Short mmCIF file of C-alpha atoms in Angstrom, two decimals:
data_model
loop_
_atom_site.label_atom_id
_atom_site.label_comp_id
_atom_site.label_asym_id
_atom_site.label_seq_id
_atom_site.Cartn_x
_atom_site.Cartn_y
_atom_site.Cartn_z
CA UNK A 1 99.59 168.30 105.06
CA UNK A 2 96.86 167.72 107.60
CA UNK A 3 94.93 165.30 105.71
CA UNK A 4 97.76 162.71 105.79
CA UNK A 5 98.31 162.85 109.63
CA UNK A 6 97.25 160.52 111.90
CA UNK A 7 95.12 161.18 115.01
CA UNK A 8 97.99 160.79 117.04
CA UNK A 9 99.86 163.18 115.24
CA UNK A 10 97.31 165.85 115.43
CA UNK A 11 96.86 165.27 119.06
CA UNK A 12 100.62 166.12 119.68
CA UNK A 13 100.29 169.17 117.45
CA UNK A 14 97.39 170.59 119.33
CA UNK A 15 99.38 169.86 122.64
CA UNK A 16 102.46 171.49 121.37
CA UNK A 17 100.22 174.59 120.41
CA UNK A 18 98.50 174.66 123.86
CA UNK A 19 102.13 174.82 125.55
CA UNK A 20 103.36 177.68 123.23
CA UNK A 21 99.96 179.67 124.01
CA UNK A 22 100.63 178.91 127.69
CA UNK A 23 97.57 176.98 128.22
CA UNK A 24 99.27 173.90 129.55
CA UNK A 25 102.85 173.82 131.18
CA UNK A 26 105.28 171.34 129.70
CA UNK A 27 104.95 168.87 132.45
CA UNK A 28 101.10 168.75 131.98
CA UNK A 29 101.55 168.10 128.21
CA UNK A 30 104.49 165.54 128.73
CA UNK A 31 101.81 163.89 131.25
CA UNK A 32 99.17 163.85 128.37
CA UNK A 33 101.50 162.71 125.47
CA UNK A 34 103.44 159.97 127.68
CA UNK A 35 106.63 161.59 127.07
CA UNK A 36 109.39 163.58 129.26
CA UNK A 37 108.90 167.53 129.71
CA UNK A 38 112.32 167.82 128.11
CA UNK A 39 111.04 166.09 124.73
CA UNK A 40 107.90 168.29 124.91
CA UNK A 41 110.26 171.53 124.75
CA UNK A 42 112.36 169.82 122.15
CA UNK A 43 109.02 169.40 120.08
CA UNK A 44 108.06 173.19 121.05
CA UNK A 45 111.45 174.30 119.26
CA UNK A 46 110.75 172.04 116.00
CA UNK A 47 107.57 173.61 115.84
CA UNK A 48 108.69 177.43 116.04
CA UNK A 49 111.37 176.48 113.65
CA UNK A 50 109.68 174.24 111.11
CA UNK A 51 105.88 174.70 111.67
CA UNK A 52 103.72 171.68 111.59
CA UNK A 53 106.14 169.91 109.41
CA UNK A 54 109.32 170.15 111.97
CA UNK A 55 107.08 167.54 114.15
CA UNK A 56 106.65 165.01 111.17
CA UNK A 57 109.34 162.22 110.88
CA UNK A 58 112.09 162.75 108.36
CA UNK A 59 111.51 159.05 107.53
CA UNK A 60 107.94 159.60 106.49
CA UNK A 61 107.49 158.34 102.96
CA UNK A 62 110.86 156.68 102.61
CA UNK A 63 111.31 152.90 103.04
CA UNK A 64 111.97 151.28 105.72
CA UNK A 65 115.76 149.93 106.45
CA UNK A 66 114.27 146.43 107.02
CA UNK A 67 112.26 146.38 103.38
CA UNK A 68 113.40 144.17 100.81
CA UNK A 69 115.08 145.28 97.84
CA UNK A 70 113.18 146.23 94.97
CA UNK A 71 115.31 144.09 92.55
CA UNK A 72 114.29 140.69 94.90
CA UNK A 73 110.39 141.82 94.94
CA UNK A 74 110.41 142.06 91.07
CA UNK A 75 112.27 138.65 90.94
CA UNK A 76 109.89 137.25 93.16
CA UNK A 77 107.04 138.41 91.50
CA UNK A 78 108.31 137.35 87.69
CA UNK A 79 108.73 133.62 89.39
CA UNK A 80 104.95 133.68 90.70
CA UNK A 81 103.86 134.53 87.40
CA UNK A 82 105.65 132.04 85.41
CA UNK A 83 105.20 128.84 87.89
CA UNK A 84 102.90 129.71 90.61
CA UNK A 85 100.14 132.00 89.39
CA UNK A 86 97.38 129.98 90.70
CA UNK A 87 99.10 129.00 94.20
CA UNK A 88 98.21 130.51 97.39
CA UNK A 89 100.86 132.56 99.38
CA UNK A 90 101.42 129.85 102.08
CA UNK A 91 102.34 127.36 99.36
CA UNK A 92 104.14 129.78 97.20
CA UNK A 93 106.37 130.40 100.34
CA UNK A 94 107.07 126.57 100.59
CA UNK A 95 108.00 126.18 96.89
CA UNK A 96 110.18 129.40 96.78
CA UNK A 97 112.20 127.92 99.80
CA UNK A 98 112.53 124.73 98.61
CA UNK A 99 113.19 125.14 94.72
CA UNK A 100 114.53 128.89 94.65
CA UNK A 101 116.47 129.16 98.16
CA UNK A 102 114.04 132.33 98.72
CA UNK A 103 112.67 132.45 102.18
CA UNK A 104 109.81 135.08 102.62
CA UNK A 105 107.21 135.30 105.00
CA UNK A 106 103.73 134.44 104.20
CA UNK A 107 102.30 137.81 104.80
CA UNK A 108 105.03 139.51 102.78
CA UNK A 109 104.22 137.51 100.00
CA UNK A 110 100.45 138.14 100.26
CA UNK A 111 101.02 142.03 100.29
CA UNK A 112 103.26 141.83 97.47
CA UNK A 113 100.72 139.53 95.48
CA UNK A 114 97.90 141.85 96.07
CA UNK A 115 99.42 144.74 95.26
CA UNK A 116 100.39 143.11 91.86
CA UNK A 117 97.05 142.05 91.18
CA UNK A 118 97.93 138.36 91.51
CA UNK A 119 96.04 137.50 94.64
CA UNK A 120 92.50 138.77 95.70
CA UNK A 121 91.77 138.94 99.31
CA UNK A 122 88.84 136.89 100.28
CA UNK A 123 87.31 140.14 101.85
CA UNK A 124 87.11 141.49 98.22
CA UNK A 125 86.21 138.28 96.27
CA UNK A 126 82.78 138.08 94.80
CA UNK A 127 80.26 135.50 96.35
CA UNK A 128 79.65 132.68 94.19
CA UNK A 129 75.88 132.38 93.45
CA UNK A 130 74.21 129.16 93.27
CA UNK A 131 70.79 129.99 91.65
CA UNK A 132 68.11 127.19 92.21
CA UNK A 133 67.47 124.70 89.39
CA UNK A 134 63.97 123.77 88.50
CA UNK A 135 62.79 120.10 89.06
CA UNK A 136 62.69 117.76 86.22
CA UNK A 137 59.22 117.26 84.40
CA UNK A 138 58.53 113.40 84.51
CA UNK A 139 59.19 110.77 87.37
CA UNK A 140 62.17 108.66 86.36
CA UNK A 141 63.76 111.52 84.18
CA UNK A 142 66.65 112.19 86.62
CA UNK A 143 67.51 109.91 89.72
CA UNK A 144 69.75 111.45 92.43
CA UNK A 145 72.12 108.90 94.02
CA UNK A 146 74.28 109.13 96.95
CA UNK A 147 75.94 107.49 99.94
CA UNK A 148 75.45 109.01 103.37
CA UNK A 149 78.05 107.66 106.16
CA UNK A 150 76.46 108.19 109.56
CA UNK A 151 76.00 106.43 112.98
CA UNK A 152 72.85 105.12 111.86
CA UNK A 153 71.78 102.93 114.76
CA UNK A 154 73.10 105.24 117.59
CA UNK A 155 75.99 102.87 118.83
CA UNK A 156 73.55 99.64 118.58
CA UNK A 157 75.61 98.68 115.36
CA UNK A 158 78.90 99.93 113.78
CA UNK A 159 78.78 102.86 111.54
CA UNK A 160 77.52 102.16 107.97
CA UNK A 161 76.52 103.69 104.89
CA UNK A 162 72.93 104.41 103.30
CA UNK A 163 72.75 104.45 99.98
CA UNK A 164 69.82 106.81 98.70
CA UNK A 165 68.21 107.00 95.28
CA UNK A 166 65.78 110.19 95.26
CA UNK A 167 63.86 111.35 92.19
CA UNK A 168 64.41 114.84 90.96
CA UNK A 169 60.88 115.63 89.50
CA UNK A 170 58.92 114.45 92.45
CA UNK A 171 61.31 114.22 95.69
CA UNK A 172 60.12 110.65 96.29
CA UNK A 173 62.37 108.23 97.77
CA UNK A 174 62.65 105.53 95.28
CA UNK A 175 65.11 103.09 97.03
CA UNK A 176 67.11 103.04 100.26
CA UNK A 177 69.79 100.28 101.30
CA UNK A 178 72.10 99.90 104.05
CA UNK A 179 75.56 98.66 103.36
CA UNK A 180 78.87 98.46 105.34
CA UNK A 181 80.63 100.55 102.81
CA UNK A 182 80.22 102.67 99.89
CA UNK A 183 81.93 100.23 97.20
CA UNK A 184 81.01 99.43 93.52
CA UNK A 185 79.17 96.17 94.55
CA UNK A 186 76.95 97.86 97.03
CA UNK A 187 75.87 100.42 94.24
CA UNK A 188 75.70 97.74 91.94
CA UNK A 189 73.29 95.38 94.21
CA UNK A 190 71.39 98.67 95.05
CA UNK A 191 70.93 99.60 91.44
CA UNK A 192 69.79 96.33 90.35
CA UNK A 193 67.00 96.27 93.09
CA UNK A 194 65.91 99.50 91.92
CA UNK A 195 65.50 98.33 88.23
CA UNK A 196 63.57 95.24 89.95
CA UNK A 197 61.25 97.53 91.51
CA UNK A 198 60.90 100.42 89.18
CA UNK A 199 62.48 99.83 85.82
CA UNK A 200 65.43 101.70 84.04
CA UNK A 201 65.14 105.57 84.59
CA UNK A 202 66.69 107.93 81.74
CA UNK A 203 69.52 109.05 84.17
CA UNK A 204 71.52 108.95 86.98
CA UNK A 205 73.15 111.89 88.94
CA UNK A 206 76.17 111.07 91.10
CA UNK A 207 79.02 112.94 92.67
CA UNK A 208 82.66 112.38 91.43
CA UNK A 209 83.25 109.62 93.46
CA UNK A 210 85.68 107.03 91.96
CA UNK A 211 82.70 104.45 91.72
CA UNK A 212 81.38 106.72 89.10
CA UNK A 213 84.27 108.87 87.57
CA UNK A 214 87.77 108.13 86.29
CA UNK A 215 90.05 111.13 87.26
CA UNK A 216 92.82 109.82 85.89
CA UNK A 217 94.32 111.28 82.55
CA UNK A 218 96.47 108.08 82.00
CA UNK A 219 95.78 107.05 78.35
CA UNK A 220 96.05 103.05 79.44
CA UNK A 221 93.38 103.52 81.91
CA UNK A 222 90.08 102.43 81.06
CA UNK A 223 87.83 105.82 81.09
CA UNK A 224 84.69 103.94 82.27
CA UNK A 225 83.98 102.25 85.96
CA UNK A 226 82.42 99.05 86.49
CA UNK A 227 79.32 101.16 87.45
CA UNK A 228 79.43 103.12 84.43
CA UNK A 229 79.76 99.90 82.34
CA UNK A 230 76.79 98.53 83.87
CA UNK A 231 74.77 101.56 83.13
CA UNK A 232 76.18 101.64 79.78
CA UNK A 233 74.98 98.23 79.06
CA UNK A 234 71.46 99.22 80.49
CA UNK A 235 71.15 102.20 78.48
CA UNK A 236 71.05 104.39 81.42
CA UNK A 237 72.98 107.90 81.30
CA UNK A 238 75.41 108.66 84.17
CA UNK A 239 76.13 112.36 85.05
CA UNK A 240 78.32 113.30 87.73
CA UNK A 241 78.06 116.63 89.43
CA UNK A 242 80.76 119.02 89.87
CA UNK A 243 79.71 120.14 93.29
CA UNK A 244 77.50 119.00 96.01
CA UNK A 245 75.16 122.01 95.70
CA UNK A 246 74.24 120.67 92.19
CA UNK A 247 72.79 117.73 93.56
CA UNK A 248 71.14 119.59 96.57
CA UNK A 249 68.04 117.45 96.37
CA UNK A 250 69.92 114.12 97.72
CA UNK A 251 72.07 116.13 100.09
CA UNK A 252 69.07 117.57 101.71
CA UNK A 253 67.26 114.25 101.71
CA UNK A 254 70.43 112.86 103.73
CA UNK A 255 70.02 115.45 106.23
CA UNK A 256 66.26 114.68 106.86
CA UNK A 257 66.92 110.91 106.83
CA UNK A 258 69.79 111.54 109.44
CA UNK A 259 67.20 112.93 111.78
CA UNK A 260 64.00 111.18 111.08
CA UNK A 261 65.10 107.71 110.19
CA UNK A 262 67.33 107.39 112.99
CA UNK A 263 64.41 108.16 115.47
CA UNK A 264 61.93 105.80 113.67
CA UNK A 265 64.39 102.88 113.79
CA UNK A 266 65.00 103.73 117.36
CA UNK A 267 61.29 103.55 118.08
CA UNK A 268 60.82 100.36 116.06
CA UNK A 269 63.67 98.54 117.91
CA UNK A 270 65.80 97.92 114.65
CA UNK A 271 69.68 97.32 115.37
CA UNK A 272 71.10 95.80 112.35
CA UNK A 273 71.54 96.63 108.68
CA UNK A 274 69.54 93.11 107.85
CA UNK A 275 66.56 94.46 109.87
CA UNK A 276 66.98 98.25 108.51
CA UNK A 277 66.84 96.85 104.82
CA UNK A 278 63.74 94.62 105.43
CA UNK A 279 62.02 97.40 107.27
CA UNK A 280 62.75 100.30 104.90
CA UNK A 281 60.12 99.87 102.58
CA UNK A 282 57.71 100.71 105.15
CA UNK A 283 59.59 103.72 105.85
CA UNK A 284 59.87 104.82 102.16
CA UNK A 285 56.08 104.56 101.67
CA UNK A 286 55.27 106.47 104.80
CA UNK A 287 58.08 109.25 103.73
CA UNK A 288 56.91 109.73 100.15
CA UNK A 289 52.74 109.94 101.45
CA UNK A 290 54.08 112.94 103.44
CA UNK A 291 56.56 114.64 101.41
CA UNK A 292 56.47 113.70 97.39
CA UNK A 293 55.71 116.17 95.01
CA UNK A 294 53.32 116.00 92.13
CA UNK A 295 55.43 115.98 88.85
CA UNK A 296 55.02 118.78 86.35
CA UNK A 297 53.61 115.87 83.91
CA UNK A 298 52.11 112.70 84.75
CA UNK A 299 54.20 110.49 82.42
CA UNK A 300 56.61 107.96 83.94
CA UNK A 301 59.92 107.90 81.93
CA UNK A 302 61.04 104.36 83.52
CA UNK A 303 61.39 101.56 81.04
CA UNK A 304 61.21 97.84 81.69
CA UNK A 305 64.23 95.67 81.45
CA UNK A 306 64.10 93.52 78.60
CA UNK A 307 65.77 90.59 79.55
CA UNK A 308 65.78 87.57 81.87
CA UNK A 309 67.63 86.93 85.24
CA UNK A 310 70.97 85.71 83.50
CA UNK A 311 71.33 88.88 81.63
CA UNK A 312 70.87 90.90 84.94
CA UNK A 313 73.42 88.97 86.45
CA UNK A 314 75.81 89.16 83.94
CA UNK A 315 75.57 93.02 83.65
CA UNK A 316 75.90 93.41 87.36
CA UNK A 317 79.19 91.20 87.83
CA UNK A 318 82.52 92.40 87.97
CA UNK A 319 84.12 92.44 84.55
CA UNK A 320 87.77 91.73 83.99
CA UNK A 321 89.85 90.69 81.02
CA UNK A 322 92.78 88.21 80.70
CA UNK A 323 95.08 86.99 78.12
CA UNK A 324 95.34 83.27 77.54
CA UNK A 325 98.85 81.71 77.51
CA UNK A 326 99.91 79.19 74.98
CA UNK A 327 99.00 76.51 77.46
CA UNK A 328 95.45 78.12 77.69
CA UNK A 329 96.01 79.31 81.24
CA UNK A 330 95.38 82.47 82.92
CA UNK A 331 95.82 83.71 86.52
CA UNK A 332 92.80 85.37 88.26
CA UNK A 333 92.93 86.63 91.79
CA UNK A 334 95.95 84.56 92.29
CA UNK A 335 94.51 81.53 91.19
CA UNK A 336 95.67 79.74 87.98
CA UNK A 337 92.80 78.60 85.80
CA UNK A 338 92.79 76.08 82.95
CA UNK A 339 90.68 76.38 79.90
CA UNK A 340 89.39 72.91 78.35
CA UNK A 341 91.90 72.24 75.73
CA UNK A 342 89.26 71.25 73.04
CA UNK A 343 89.79 71.20 69.32
CA UNK A 344 87.88 74.58 69.11
CA UNK A 345 89.80 76.23 72.00
CA UNK A 346 93.21 75.21 70.92
CA UNK A 347 93.38 78.34 68.56
CA UNK A 348 92.65 80.87 71.47
CA UNK A 349 96.14 80.90 72.77
CA UNK A 350 96.99 84.68 73.13
CA UNK A 351 93.53 85.74 72.59
CA UNK A 352 91.82 87.84 75.28
CA UNK A 353 88.79 86.45 77.33
CA UNK A 354 86.23 88.33 79.42
CA UNK A 355 86.24 87.05 83.07
CA UNK A 356 82.78 87.72 85.08
CA UNK A 357 82.91 87.74 88.82
CA UNK A 358 79.56 87.44 90.37
CA UNK A 359 78.96 88.71 93.78
CA UNK A 360 78.08 85.34 95.14
CA UNK A 361 81.22 83.97 94.02
CA UNK A 362 80.76 82.60 90.77
CA UNK A 363 83.33 82.93 87.67
CA UNK A 364 82.31 82.65 84.49
CA UNK A 365 85.07 83.20 81.36
CA UNK A 366 83.44 84.20 78.05
CA UNK A 367 85.28 84.55 74.60
CA UNK A 368 82.89 86.71 72.42
CA UNK A 369 79.54 85.17 73.18
CA UNK A 370 80.80 81.87 73.74
CA UNK A 371 81.32 80.57 77.47
CA UNK A 372 84.62 78.68 78.09
CA UNK A 373 84.55 75.71 80.33
CA UNK A 374 87.57 75.74 82.59
CA UNK A 375 89.03 74.46 85.91
CA UNK A 376 91.11 75.48 88.76
CA UNK A 377 94.79 74.35 88.56
CA UNK A 378 96.40 75.73 91.62
CA UNK A 379 94.33 77.16 94.42
CA UNK A 380 95.97 78.91 97.46
CA UNK A 381 94.25 77.36 100.76
CA UNK A 382 92.78 79.61 103.32
CA UNK A 383 93.04 82.82 101.77
CA UNK A 384 91.08 85.95 102.26
CA UNK A 385 90.63 88.63 99.34
CA UNK A 386 92.29 91.78 99.50
CA UNK A 387 90.23 94.94 99.17
CA UNK A 388 89.73 97.76 96.74
CA UNK A 389 88.65 100.65 99.36
CA UNK A 390 86.37 102.45 97.30
CA UNK A 391 84.29 104.22 100.18
CA UNK A 392 84.67 107.73 101.73
CA UNK A 393 85.27 106.33 105.22
CA UNK A 394 87.66 103.77 106.06
CA UNK A 395 86.83 103.12 109.47
CA UNK A 396 84.87 99.72 108.71
CA UNK A 397 87.79 98.74 106.14
CA UNK A 398 90.66 99.25 108.82
CA UNK A 399 88.52 97.68 111.56
CA UNK A 400 88.48 94.48 109.15
CA UNK A 401 91.97 94.76 108.36
CA UNK A 402 92.94 94.84 111.69
CA UNK A 403 91.23 91.42 112.64
CA UNK A 404 92.74 89.90 109.52
CA UNK A 405 96.06 90.95 110.51
CA UNK A 406 95.76 89.45 114.05
CA UNK A 407 94.76 86.41 112.19
CA UNK A 408 97.80 86.43 110.10
CA UNK A 409 99.89 86.96 113.13
CA UNK A 410 98.62 83.64 114.36
CA UNK A 411 98.89 81.76 111.37
CA UNK A 412 101.24 82.24 108.46
CA UNK A 413 98.74 82.69 105.48
CA UNK A 414 99.30 83.86 102.29
CA UNK A 415 97.04 86.81 100.93
CA UNK A 416 95.27 87.31 97.68
CA UNK A 417 95.85 90.19 95.21
CA UNK A 418 94.65 93.50 95.97
CA UNK A 419 93.32 94.05 92.41
CA UNK A 420 90.04 92.20 93.02
CA UNK A 421 86.78 93.73 94.07
CA UNK A 422 85.55 93.57 97.54
CA UNK A 423 83.08 90.65 97.47
CA UNK A 424 84.66 87.98 99.95
CA UNK A 425 82.88 89.45 102.68
CA UNK A 426 79.49 88.83 100.89
CA UNK A 427 80.44 85.62 99.73
CA UNK A 428 81.19 84.34 103.33
CA UNK A 429 77.94 85.36 104.24
CA UNK A 430 76.09 83.91 101.48
CA UNK A 431 77.90 80.87 101.99
CA UNK A 432 80.76 79.01 99.99
CA UNK A 433 80.08 78.34 96.41
CA UNK A 434 81.77 75.16 95.04
CA UNK A 435 81.90 76.42 91.55
CA UNK A 436 85.06 75.55 89.44
CA UNK A 437 86.23 73.54 92.30
#
């Protein structure tokens, strides 16, 4: 019995025994126990009549009067096992109140789930072990890619994104490119430059960003992104990592660059993205001389691109499909295009054509391997392209949206479709292309 007592109960027993043995007076014991002398003599009587058990509460071992019924606990645990077996206590509490009209505290649910073995406390969970992975054997076998959003110019220019390409076997920086956002067209432009410099690697290793991976399970949704389609045509494998730790090489490089690259650009007086992109090859060469490793095997697995510039343009364009109407027309970016009604084209009504939207604003329409001549029938004047936001940080996009909204408040302009890629900003920077006008 003494083994189940608390320290407070053991201390009280010793005080009562001292009072009985006349080593303490009732007043002195009351002062030590924080009770009245009358209550001390009451405890002395209970000890003399019932021994040590007489000092224990009669409610010991019995359920509290404020406890929930056993039937409710069984019902709640059955509902959790059936519908919410992988939910946390907080979310379960919300779902029980919303769907089952059962209102319980989060900690009550947590205790019930722990006792039933449904929930494991964080202190008892096994640590997840991330074992280091050996580097690949050859240069160009695996290239890790990632975008790093940061205040790279320390307030001298708006925050932007640095696209990083690093070789897994050697740790070499293969290519760096600053861009306003982390979009599909930015990655396509950076990848094209990479291939022009080094050739085609065996595989790119990325995260599960929507640029690289389609997470929707809808059967009607294409299971490949525009970037994945481009790599597929180049015969380059695209591998998506399940965690940041899996592509730790490029994550560590990002941390190093956020320290060294920022300070180097400050010393060089570089304040804009254009200046930085022009200077980056010098930084890459110096960085690789200092930190690059020697590969296990000296063979370079990069393959040359077998094609001309036009093939490269087609691969790195935005590909879309349209169905021709009976009048040989299709709508793209809220612009109506007319296919030339030649004798050969007259049989194409209802057929699906491929639309190639180039970053510089050009547009090409293809049926199979044949290019179809077309012209614009109806074009909206003074319109701007809606954006597909495919970046991890929305700051730059929201800033641009606010400027556009201010312009629309002053002039009643119509907007274009939101389903098109972000290229109008690049088009304005390059200069208006009069194609198809």
